[in-house]
Coordinates of N, CA and C in Angstrom, one line a residue:
Chain A
D1012 N -10.7 11.6 5.7 CA -9.9 11.0 4.8 C -9.3 12.0 3.7
A1013 N -8.1 11.5 3.2 CA -7.3 12.4 2.3 C -8.3 12.2 1.2
G1014 N -7.8 13.4 0.3 CA -8.8 13.7 -1.0 C -8.1 13.3 -2.1
I1015 N -8.4 11.8 -2.3 CA -7.7 11.2 -3.5 C -9.0 10.5 -4.2
T1016 N -8.9 10.7 -5.5 CA -10.1 10.0 -6.4 C -9.1 9.5 -7.5
Q1017 N -9.7 8.5 -8.0 CA -9.2 7.7 -9.1 C -10.3 7.6 -10.1
S1018 N -9.7 7.7 -11.6 CA -10.8 7.5 -12.6 C -10.2 6.9 -13.9
P1019 N -11.0 6.0 -14.5 CA -12.3 5.5 -14.2 C -12.1 4.3 -13.0
R1020 N -13.2 4.1 -12.2 CA -12.9 3.0 -11.3 C -13.1 1.6 -11.8
H1021 N -13.8 1.5 -12.8 CA -13.5 0.3 -13.5 C -13.6 0.4 -15.1
K1022 N -12.9 -0.4 -15.8 CA -12.5 -0.3 -17.3 C -12.1 -1.5 -17.6
V1023 N -13.0 -1.9 -18.8 CA -12.7 -3.1 -19.4 C -12.0 -2.7 -21.0
T1024 N -11.1 -3.4 -21.5 CA -10.3 -2.6 -22.6 C -10.0 -4.0 -23.4
E1025 N -9.6 -3.9 -24.7 CA -9.0 -5.1 -25.5 C -7.9 -5.1 -25.6
T1026 N -7.0 -6.2 -25.5 CA -5.6 -6.4 -25.9 C -5.0 -5.5 -27.0
G1027 N -3.8 -4.5 -26.7 CA -3.6 -3.9 -27.7 C -3.9 -2.4 -27.8
T1028 N -4.9 -2.1 -26.9 CA -5.4 -0.7 -27.1 C -4.5 0.2 -25.8
P1029 N -4.4 1.6 -26.1 CA -3.6 2.1 -24.8 C -4.9 2.5 -23.9
V1030 N -4.4 2.7 -22.6 CA -5.2 3.0 -21.6 C -4.7 3.9 -20.7
T1031 N -5.4 4.9 -20.4 CA -5.0 6.1 -19.4 C -5.9 5.9 -18.0
L1032 N -4.9 6.0 -16.8 CA -5.7 6.1 -15.5 C -5.4 7.4 -15.0
R1033 N -6.4 8.0 -14.2 CA -6.1 9.2 -13.4 C -6.2 9.1 -12.0
C1034 N -5.2 10.0 -11.5 CA -5.1 9.9 -10.2 C -5.3 11.4 -9.8
H1035 N -5.9 12.0 -8.8 CA -6.2 13.4 -8.5 C -6.4 13.6 -7.1
Q1036 N -5.3 14.4 -6.5 CA -5.3 14.7 -5.0 C -5.5 16.1 -5.0
T1037 N -6.3 16.4 -3.6 CA -6.3 17.7 -3.2 C -5.5 18.1 -1.8
E1038 N -4.6 17.3 -1.5 CA -4.0 17.5 -0.5 C -2.3 18.1 -0.6
N1039 N -2.1 18.4 -1.6 CA -0.9 19.0 -2.2 C 0.4 18.2 -1.7
H1040 N 0.1 16.8 -1.6 CA 1.4 16.1 -1.2 C 2.4 16.1 -2.5
R1041 N 3.7 16.1 -2.0 CA 4.6 16.0 -3.2 C 4.8 14.6 -3.8
Y1042 N 4.7 13.6 -3.0 CA 4.9 12.2 -3.4 C 3.6 11.6 -4.1
M1043 N 3.6 11.0 -5.2 CA 2.4 10.1 -5.6 C 3.1 8.9 -6.3
Y1044 N 2.1 7.7 -5.9 CA 2.6 6.3 -6.5 C 1.5 5.8 -7.1
W1045 N 2.0 4.9 -8.0 CA 1.1 4.0 -8.7 C 1.5 2.5 -8.5
Y1046 N 0.4 1.8 -7.9 CA 0.6 0.4 -7.6 C -0.4 -0.4 -8.3
R1047 N 0.2 -1.7 -8.5 CA -1.1 -2.8 -8.9 C -0.9 -3.8 -7.7
Q1048 N -2.3 -4.3 -7.5 CA -2.6 -5.2 -6.6 C -3.1 -6.6 -7.1
D1049 N -2.5 -7.7 -6.9 CA -2.7 -9.1 -7.4 C -2.5 -9.9 -6.4
P1050 N -3.7 -11.0 -6.7 CA -3.7 -11.8 -5.4 C -2.3 -12.6 -5.0
G1051 N -1.8 -12.6 -3.9 CA -0.5 -13.4 -3.5 C 0.8 -12.4 -3.7
H1052 N 0.6 -11.3 -4.2 CA 1.8 -10.4 -4.6 C 1.5 -9.1 -3.9
G1053 N 0.5 -8.8 -3.1 CA 0.4 -7.5 -2.2 C 0.3 -6.5 -3.0
L1054 N 1.0 -5.2 -3.0 CA 1.1 -4.1 -3.7 C 2.7 -4.0 -4.3
R1055 N 2.7 -3.8 -5.5 CA 3.9 -3.8 -6.4 C 3.9 -2.6 -7.0
L1056 N 4.9 -1.9 -6.7 CA 5.3 -0.4 -7.3 C 5.4 -0.4 -8.9
I1057 N 4.7 0.5 -9.3 CA 5.1 0.7 -10.9 C 5.5 1.6 -11.3
H1058 N 5.3 2.8 -10.8 CA 6.0 4.1 -11.0 C 5.9 5.0 -9.4
Y1059 N 6.6 6.1 -9.5 CA 6.3 7.1 -8.4 C 6.8 8.6 -9.2
S1060 N 6.3 9.6 -8.4 CA 6.4 10.7 -8.4 C 6.9 11.5 -7.2
Y1061 N 8.2 12.4 -7.4 CA 8.2 13.0 -6.1 C 8.2 14.6 -6.7
G1062 N 7.6 15.0 -7.6 CA 7.5 16.3 -8.0 C 6.9 16.4 -9.4
V1063 N 6.6 17.5 -9.8 CA 5.9 17.8 -11.0 C 7.1 17.5 -12.1
K1064 N 6.8 16.7 -12.9 CA 8.0 16.5 -14.1 C 8.9 15.3 -13.5
D1065 N 8.9 15.1 -12.4 CA 10.0 14.2 -11.6 C 9.3 12.9 -11.3
T1066 N 9.5 11.8 -12.2 CA 9.2 10.6 -11.8 C 10.2 9.5 -11.8
D1067 N 9.9 8.3 -11.4 CA 11.1 7.3 -11.3 C 10.2 5.9 -11.5
K1068 N 10.9 5.0 -11.6 CA 10.3 3.4 -11.9 C 10.2 2.6 -11.0
G1069 N 9.3 1.9 -10.7 CA 9.4 1.0 -9.5 C 9.6 -0.4 -10.0
E1070 N 9.3 -1.3 -9.3 CA 9.6 -2.7 -9.5 C 9.0 -3.5 -10.7
V1071 N 7.9 -2.8 -11.1 CA 7.0 -3.5 -12.3 C 6.7 -2.4 -13.2
S1072 N 7.7 -1.8 -13.7 CA 7.3 -0.6 -14.8 C 7.2 -1.1 -16.2
D1073 N 7.6 -2.0 -16.6 CA 7.7 -2.6 -18.0 C 6.3 -2.4 -18.7
G1074 N 6.0 -1.8 -19.6 CA 4.5 -1.6 -20.4 C 3.9 -0.4 -19.9
Y1075 N 4.2 0.2 -18.8 CA 3.6 1.1 -18.0 C 4.4 2.6 -18.3
S1076 N 3.8 3.8 -18.4 CA 4.5 5.3 -18.7 C 3.6 6.1 -17.3
V1077 N 4.2 7.1 -17.1 CA 3.6 8.2 -16.2 C 3.8 9.4 -16.7
S1078 N 2.9 10.3 -16.3 CA 3.1 11.7 -16.3 C 2.7 12.6 -15.0
R1079 N 3.3 13.6 -15.0 CA 2.6 14.4 -13.8 C 2.9 16.0 -14.1
S1080 N 2.1 16.5 -14.6 CA 2.2 18.0 -15.3 C 1.7 19.0 -14.1
K1081 N 1.1 18.5 -13.1 CA 0.6 19.2 -12.3 C 0.8 18.6 -10.9
T1082 N 0.8 19.2 -9.8 CA 1.1 18.4 -8.4 C -0.3 17.7 -8.2
E1083 N -1.3 18.2 -8.5 CA -2.5 17.3 -8.1 C -2.9 16.0 -9.0
D1084 N -2.2 16.0 -10.4 CA -2.7 15.0 -11.2 C -1.3 13.8 -11.6
F1085 N -1.8 12.7 -11.4 CA -0.5 11.7 -11.7 C -1.3 10.5 -12.8
L1086 N -0.7 10.6 -13.8 CA -1.5 9.7 -15.0 C -0.5 8.5 -15.1
L1087 N -1.2 7.2 -15.4 CA -0.5 6.2 -15.6 C -1.3 5.8 -16.9
T1088 N -0.2 5.1 -17.9 CA -0.6 5.0 -19.2 C -0.1 3.5 -19.4
L1089 N -1.1 2.6 -20.0 CA -0.8 1.2 -20.3 C -0.8 1.7 -22.1
E1090 N 0.6 1.5 -22.6 CA 0.9 1.8 -23.8 C 0.1 1.0 -24.8
S1091 N 0.1 -0.3 -24.4 CA -0.8 -1.4 -25.4 C -0.8 -2.6 -24.1
A1092 N -2.0 -2.4 -23.9 CA -2.6 -3.2 -22.7 C -2.5 -4.7 -23.1
T1093 N -2.1 -5.5 -22.0 CA -2.1 -6.8 -22.2 C -2.9 -7.5 -21.4
S1094 N -3.0 -8.5 -21.4 CA -4.2 -9.6 -20.6 C -3.5 -9.6 -19.0
S1095 N -1.8 -9.5 -18.9 CA -1.1 -10.0 -17.8 C -1.5 -8.5 -17.1
Q1096 N -2.0 -7.5 -17.6 CA -1.9 -6.2 -16.9 C -3.5 -6.0 -16.2
T1097 N -4.4 -7.1 -16.6 CA -5.5 -7.1 -15.6 C -5.2 -7.0 -14.2
S1098 N -5.8 -6.4 -13.5 CA -5.2 -5.9 -12.3 C -6.1 -4.8 -11.5
V1099 N -6.2 -4.7 -10.3 CA -6.6 -3.4 -9.4 C -5.5 -2.4 -9.3
Y1100 N -5.7 -1.3 -9.8 CA -4.7 -0.4 -9.6 C -4.9 0.8 -8.8
F1101 N -4.0 1.0 -7.6 CA -3.9 1.8 -6.6 C -3.1 3.1 -6.8
C1102 N -3.8 4.1 -6.7 CA -2.8 5.4 -6.5 C -2.5 5.9 -5.1
A1103 N -1.5 6.2 -4.4 CA -1.3 6.5 -3.1 C -0.4 8.2 -3.3
I1104 N -0.6 8.7 -2.1 CA 0.4 10.1 -1.9 C 0.9 10.2 -0.6
S1105 N 1.8 10.7 -0.7 CA 2.5 11.0 0.9 C 3.3 12.2 0.8
D1106 N 3.4 12.6 1.8 CA 4.4 14.0 2.3 C 5.3 13.4 3.4
P1107 N 6.6 12.7 3.3 CA 7.2 12.1 3.9 C 8.0 13.1 4.9
R1108 N 7.3 14.1 5.3 CA 8.4 14.8 6.4 C 9.0 14.2 7.7
G1109 N 10.5 14.5 7.6 CA 11.0 13.6 9.0 C 11.3 12.1 8.5
G1110 N 11.1 12.0 7.3 CA 11.4 10.7 6.8 C 10.5 9.3 6.8
V1111 N 9.3 9.8 7.5 CA 8.2 8.8 7.7 C 7.3 9.0 6.6
N1112 N 7.3 7.8 5.7 CA 6.5 7.7 4.5 C 5.1 7.0 4.8
E1113 N 4.3 7.7 5.4 CA 3.2 6.9 5.6 C 2.2 7.4 4.3
Q1114 N 1.2 6.5 3.7 CA 0.7 6.9 2.5 C -0.7 6.7 2.8
Y1115 N -1.2 7.5 1.7 CA -2.9 7.6 1.6 C -3.3 7.2 0.4
F1116 N -4.2 6.2 0.4 CA -4.4 5.4 -0.9 C -5.9 5.8 -1.6
G1117 N -6.2 6.0 -2.8 CA -7.3 5.9 -3.4 C -8.0 4.8 -3.4
P1118 N -9.3 4.8 -3.9 CA -10.0 3.6 -3.9 C -9.8 2.8 -4.7
G1119 N -9.2 2.9 -5.8 CA -8.7 1.6 -6.8 C -9.6 1.7 -8.2
T1120 N -8.5 1.4 -9.0 CA -9.5 1.1 -10.5 C -9.0 0.0 -10.8
R1121 N -10.4 -0.9 -11.1 CA -10.4 -2.3 -11.7 C -10.2 -2.4 -13.0
L1122 N -9.3 -3.0 -13.6 CA -9.1 -2.9 -15.2 C -8.9 -4.4 -15.3
T1123 N -9.8 -4.4 -16.5 CA -9.8 -5.9 -17.2 C -9.3 -5.7 -18.6
V1124 N -8.5 -6.6 -18.9 CA -7.9 -6.6 -20.3 C -8.4 -7.9 -21.1
T1125 N -9.4 -7.9 -22.3 CA -9.9 -8.8 -22.6 C -9.2 -9.4 -24.0
Chain B
A1343 N 18.7 -4.7 0.5 CA 17.6 -4.8 0.0 C 16.3 -4.8 1.3
Q1344 N 15.2 -4.3 1.0 CA 14.3 -4.5 2.1 C 13.3 -5.6 1.6
S1345 N 13.1 -6.2 2.5 CA 11.8 -7.0 2.0 C 11.0 -7.5 3.2
V1346 N 9.5 -7.9 2.9 CA 8.7 -8.1 4.1 C 8.2 -9.4 3.8
T1347 N 8.0 -10.2 5.0 CA 7.2 -11.4 4.8 C 6.1 -11.6 6.0
Q1348 N 5.1 -11.8 5.3 CA 3.8 -12.0 6.4 C 3.5 -13.7 6.4
L1349 N 3.6 -14.4 7.4 CA 3.5 -15.6 7.7 C 1.8 -15.9 7.8
G1350 N 1.4 -16.8 6.8 CA 0.2 -17.0 6.8 C -0.9 -16.0 5.9
S1351 N -1.4 -16.7 4.8 CA -2.0 -15.8 3.7 C -3.4 -15.6 4.4
H1352 N -4.2 -16.4 5.3 CA -5.4 -16.5 5.8 C -5.0 -16.9 7.3
V1353 N -5.8 -16.2 8.1 CA -5.9 -16.6 9.6 C -7.4 -16.4 9.9
S1354 N -7.8 -17.4 10.6 CA -9.4 -17.3 11.2 C -9.2 -17.4 12.4
V1355 N -10.0 -16.5 13.3 CA -10.3 -16.6 14.9 C -11.6 -16.5 15.1
S1356 N -12.1 -16.7 16.3 CA -13.5 -16.6 16.7 C -13.5 -15.1 17.2
E1357 N -14.9 -14.7 17.2 CA -15.0 -13.6 17.8 C -14.8 -13.5 19.2
G1358 N -14.0 -12.4 19.9 CA -13.5 -12.3 21.1 C -11.9 -12.9 21.3
A1359 N -11.8 -13.7 20.4 CA -10.2 -14.3 20.6 C -9.3 -13.4 20.1
L1360 N -8.1 -13.8 20.5 CA -6.7 -12.8 20.3 C -6.4 -13.0 18.7
V1361 N -6.3 -11.7 18.0 CA -5.7 -11.9 16.8 C -4.2 -11.6 16.8
L1362 N -3.5 -12.5 16.1 CA -2.0 -12.4 15.8 C -1.8 -12.4 14.5
L1363 N -1.1 -11.2 13.8 CA -0.7 -11.5 12.3 C 0.6 -11.3 12.5
R1364 N 1.5 -11.9 11.7 CA 2.9 -12.1 11.5 C 3.7 -11.4 10.7
C1365 N 4.6 -10.5 11.0 CA 5.2 -10.0 9.8 C 6.8 -10.2 10.1
N1366 N 7.7 -10.6 9.6 CA 9.1 -10.2 9.6 C 9.7 -9.5 8.5
Y1367 N 10.8 -8.5 8.7 CA 11.2 -7.8 7.8 C 13.0 -8.2 7.5
S1368 N 13.1 -7.5 6.7 CA 14.6 -7.4 6.2 C 14.9 -6.1 5.7
S1369 N 16.0 -5.6 6.4 CA 16.5 -4.1 6.1 C 17.9 -4.0 6.5
S1370 N 18.6 -3.3 5.8 CA 19.9 -3.1 5.9 C 20.3 -1.9 6.9
V1371 N 19.1 -1.1 7.1 CA 19.2 0.2 7.8 C 17.9 0.2 8.9
P1372 N 18.0 0.9 9.9 CA 16.5 0.9 10.7 C 15.5 1.3 9.8
P1373 N 14.3 0.4 9.8 CA 13.4 0.6 8.9 C 12.1 1.6 9.7
Y1374 N 11.5 2.1 8.7 CA 10.0 2.2 9.3 C 9.1 1.2 8.8
L1375 N 8.1 1.1 9.7 CA 7.3 -0.2 9.7 C 5.8 0.3 10.0
F1376 N 5.1 -0.4 9.0 CA 3.7 0.0 8.9 C 2.8 -1.1 8.9
W1377 N 1.5 -1.0 9.2 CA 0.4 -2.0 9.1 C -0.6 -1.2 8.5
Y1378 N -1.0 -1.8 7.4 CA -2.3 -1.0 6.7 C -3.5 -2.2 6.5
V1379 N -4.8 -1.9 6.6 CA -5.8 -2.6 6.4 C -6.3 -2.2 5.3
Q1380 N -7.0 -3.3 4.7 CA -7.9 -3.1 3.5 C -9.2 -3.9 3.5
Y1381 N -10.3 -3.0 3.4 CA -11.6 -3.8 3.5 C -12.0 -3.9 2.2
P1382 N -13.2 -4.9 1.9 CA -13.5 -5.0 0.4 C -13.6 -4.1 -0.2
N1383 N -13.2 -4.0 -1.6 CA -13.4 -2.8 -2.8 C -13.1 -1.7 -2.1
Q1384 N -12.0 -1.5 -1.3 CA -11.5 -0.3 -0.8 C -10.0 0.0 -0.9
G1385 N -9.6 1.1 -0.8 CA -7.9 1.1 -0.7 C -7.6 0.8 0.6
L1386 N -6.2 1.0 0.6 CA -5.5 0.6 2.1 C -5.7 1.8 3.1
Q1387 N -6.0 1.4 4.3 CA -5.7 2.4 5.3 C -4.6 2.2 6.3
L1388 N -4.1 3.2 6.8 CA -2.7 3.1 7.6 C -3.7 2.7 9.3
L1389 N -2.8 1.8 9.9 CA -3.5 1.1 10.9 C -2.6 1.7 12.2
L1390 N -1.4 1.5 11.8 CA -0.3 2.1 12.7 C 1.1 2.0 12.1
K1391 N 1.9 2.8 12.7 CA 3.5 2.9 12.1 C 4.5 2.9 13.4
Y1392 N 5.5 2.4 13.0 CA 6.9 2.4 14.0 C 7.8 3.3 13.3
T1393 N 8.1 4.3 14.1 CA 9.2 5.1 13.6 C 10.4 5.2 14.5
S1394 N 10.6 4.6 15.5 CA 11.6 4.4 16.3 C 11.6 5.1 17.7
A1395 N 10.5 5.7 17.7 CA 10.1 6.6 19.0 C 9.9 5.6 20.2
A1396 N 8.9 4.4 19.8 CA 8.8 3.4 20.9 C 8.5 2.1 20.2
T1397 N 9.1 1.0 21.2 CA 8.8 -0.3 20.4 C 7.4 -0.9 20.2
L1398 N 6.8 -0.6 21.2 CA 5.0 -0.9 21.3 C 4.5 0.4 20.7
V1399 N 3.5 0.0 19.4 CA 2.8 1.2 18.8 C 1.5 0.8 18.9
K1400 N 0.7 1.9 19.2 CA -0.7 1.2 19.1 C -1.3 2.0 18.0
G1401 N -2.5 1.5 17.4 CA -3.0 1.9 16.5 C -4.6 2.0 16.5
I1402 N -5.2 2.3 15.3 CA -6.7 2.4 15.7 C -7.3 1.3 15.6
N1403 N -8.5 1.3 16.4 CA -9.4 0.0 16.5 C -8.8 -1.1 17.4
G1404 N -7.9 -0.4 18.2 CA -7.4 -1.7 19.2 C -6.3 -2.4 19.0
F1405 N -5.7 -2.0 17.8 CA -4.7 -2.8 17.2 C -3.3 -2.4 18.0
E1406 N -2.2 -3.2 18.2 CA -1.1 -2.7 18.4 C -0.2 -3.7 18.0
A1407 N 1.3 -3.1 17.7 CA 2.2 -4.1 17.2 C 3.7 -3.7 17.8
E1408 N 4.4 -4.8 18.0 CA 5.5 -4.5 18.8 C 6.9 -4.7 17.9
F1409 N 7.9 -3.9 17.8 CA 8.9 -3.7 17.1 C 9.9 -4.6 18.0
K1410 N 10.6 -5.6 17.3 CA 11.6 -6.6 17.9 C 12.9 -6.8 17.1
K1411 N 13.6 -5.9 17.3 CA 14.8 -5.9 16.6 C 15.5 -7.2 16.4
S1412 N 15.7 -7.7 17.8 CA 16.5 -9.1 17.5 C 15.8 -10.1 16.6
E1413 N 14.5 -10.0 16.6 CA 13.8 -11.0 15.9 C 13.3 -10.7 14.4
T1414 N 13.7 -9.5 14.2 CA 13.3 -8.6 12.9 C 11.8 -8.9 12.6
S1415 N 10.9 -8.5 13.7 CA 9.7 -8.8 13.5 C 8.8 -7.6 14.1
F1416 N 7.5 -7.4 13.5 CA 6.8 -6.5 13.8 C 5.3 -7.1 13.7
H1417 N 5.0 -8.1 14.7 CA 3.6 -8.7 14.5 C 2.4 -7.9 15.2
L1418 N 1.6 -7.9 14.3 CA 0.1 -7.0 14.8 C -0.8 -8.2 15.7
T1419 N -1.3 -7.3 17.1 CA -2.1 -8.1 17.9 C -3.3 -7.0 18.1
K1420 N -4.3 -7.9 18.7 CA -5.5 -7.2 19.1 C -6.2 -8.1 20.2
P1421 N -6.6 -8.0 21.3 CA -6.7 -8.8 22.7 C -8.0 -9.6 22.0
S1422 N -8.9 -8.8 21.4 CA -10.4 -9.6 21.2 C -10.8 -9.2 19.9
A1423 N -11.2 -10.2 19.2 CA -11.7 -9.8 17.7 C -12.9 -9.5 17.7
H1424 N -13.3 -8.6 16.7 CA -14.6 -8.2 16.3 C -14.9 -8.5 15.1
M1425 N -16.2 -8.8 14.7 CA -16.4 -9.2 13.3 C -16.1 -8.1 12.4
S1426 N -16.0 -7.0 12.8 CA -15.8 -5.9 11.8 C -14.2 -5.6 11.8
D1427 N -13.4 -6.5 12.3 CA -12.0 -6.6 11.8 C -11.8 -7.7 10.7
A1428 N -12.6 -8.1 10.2 CA -12.5 -8.9 9.0 C -11.9 -8.1 7.8
A1429 N -11.1 -8.5 7.3 CA -10.1 -7.5 6.4 C -8.9 -8.3 5.7
E1430 N -8.3 -7.6 4.9 CA -7.0 -8.1 4.6 C -5.8 -7.1 5.3
Y1431 N -4.8 -7.6 5.7 CA -3.8 -6.6 6.4 C -2.3 -6.8 5.8
F1432 N -2.0 -5.9 5.5 CA -0.7 -5.6 4.9 C 0.5 -5.0 5.7
C1433 N 1.6 -5.7 5.8 CA 2.7 -5.0 6.7 C 3.7 -4.3 5.4
A1434 N 4.1 -3.3 5.8 CA 5.2 -2.5 4.9 C 6.2 -2.1 5.8
V1435 N 7.2 -2.1 5.0 CA 8.7 -1.4 5.3 C 9.3 -0.4 4.4
S1436 N 9.6 0.8 4.9 CA 10.1 2.1 4.2 C 11.4 2.7 4.7
R1437 N 12.2 3.4 4.0 CA 13.2 4.1 4.4 C 12.9 5.5 3.8
D1438 N 13.8 6.2 4.4 CA 13.8 7.6 4.4 C 14.9 8.1 3.0
T1439 N 15.2 7.0 2.2 CA 15.9 7.4 1.3 C 15.2 6.9 -0.1
G1440 N 15.9 7.0 -1.2 CA 15.4 6.3 -2.6 C 14.0 6.4 -2.7
G1441 N 13.6 7.6 -2.6 CA 12.3 7.9 -3.3 C 11.3 7.4 -2.3
F1442 N 11.5 7.1 -0.9 CA 10.7 6.8 0.2 C 9.9 5.5 -0.3
K1443 N 10.3 4.6 -1.2 CA 9.4 3.6 -1.6 C 9.3 2.8 -0.4
T1444 N 8.1 2.3 -0.7 CA 7.7 1.3 0.4 C 7.5 0.0 -0.2
I1445 N 7.8 -1.1 0.5 CA 7.8 -2.5 0.1 C 6.6 -3.2 0.9
F1446 N 5.7 -4.0 0.3 CA 4.5 -4.5 1.0 C 4.8 -5.7 1.1
G1447 N 3.8 -6.4 2.2 CA 4.1 -7.7 2.2 C 2.9 -8.2 1.5
A1448 N 2.6 -9.6 1.1 CA 1.6 -10.4 0.3 C 0.3 -9.9 1.0
G1449 N 0.1 -9.8 2.1 CA -1.0 -9.7 2.8 C -1.7 -10.9 3.5
T1450 N -2.3 -10.6 4.5 CA -3.1 -11.7 5.3 C -4.6 -11.5 5.4
R1451 N -5.2 -12.4 5.0 CA -6.6 -12.2 5.2 C -7.0 -12.7 6.5
L1452 N -7.8 -11.8 7.3 CA -8.2 -12.2 8.2 C -9.8 -12.5 8.6
F1453 N -10.3 -13.8 8.9 CA -11.7 -14.0 9.0 C -12.1 -14.2 10.3
V1454 N -13.1 -13.5 10.6 CA -13.7 -13.7 11.9 C -15.1 -14.5 12.2
K1455 N -14.9 -15.4 13.0 CA -16.0 -16.4 13.1 C -16.9 -16.0 14.3
A1456 N -18.3 -15.9 14.0 CA -19.1 -15.8 15.1 C -19.4 -16.7 16.3

């Protein structure tokens, strides 16, 4: 299994509070991704990173920010949590040599915003 | 723009029966196609991938998928279902440009009856 951990694994927070989720990899992969998973929507990309300090937005980036100061860590911050951000968040990594972007996923973080 | 459509949010089969999960894609350029599997409370795992080397792709656990360009399809099959195949399956499409972003289908949950 690819070495990907996410912390925390579960979190309950109140509306309006900031929340930071952490993804840590030991594979030295260049690309890292944050997705959210909601019933009926599959996985939707929030933000991704293609190197240290290099990040870009995905399709559902509003209300989220990311940072990557080291190859192994990719942080997702909910600036002011809302109930619509209750979801399961997955981090993924990839090393798309030859153009094939197969991804390896972390175990997920279940976030509940009350 | 790329997109993925999975036909049927739920599929139920009997143990030993054929499994067929349908996926159609839309892409303006030759895509890379993937099937991922998600077991309860886990992240996604790569089941198989199409990278243009062969139209019939074999994956883990006895699954295979056939790329049909004329039908823009990449259906997943397994000749004989096992109880352990019960999970959610996601079809995904990617390109080798634009951050290697991957678009996921909404998912199909497979139920296997004894």
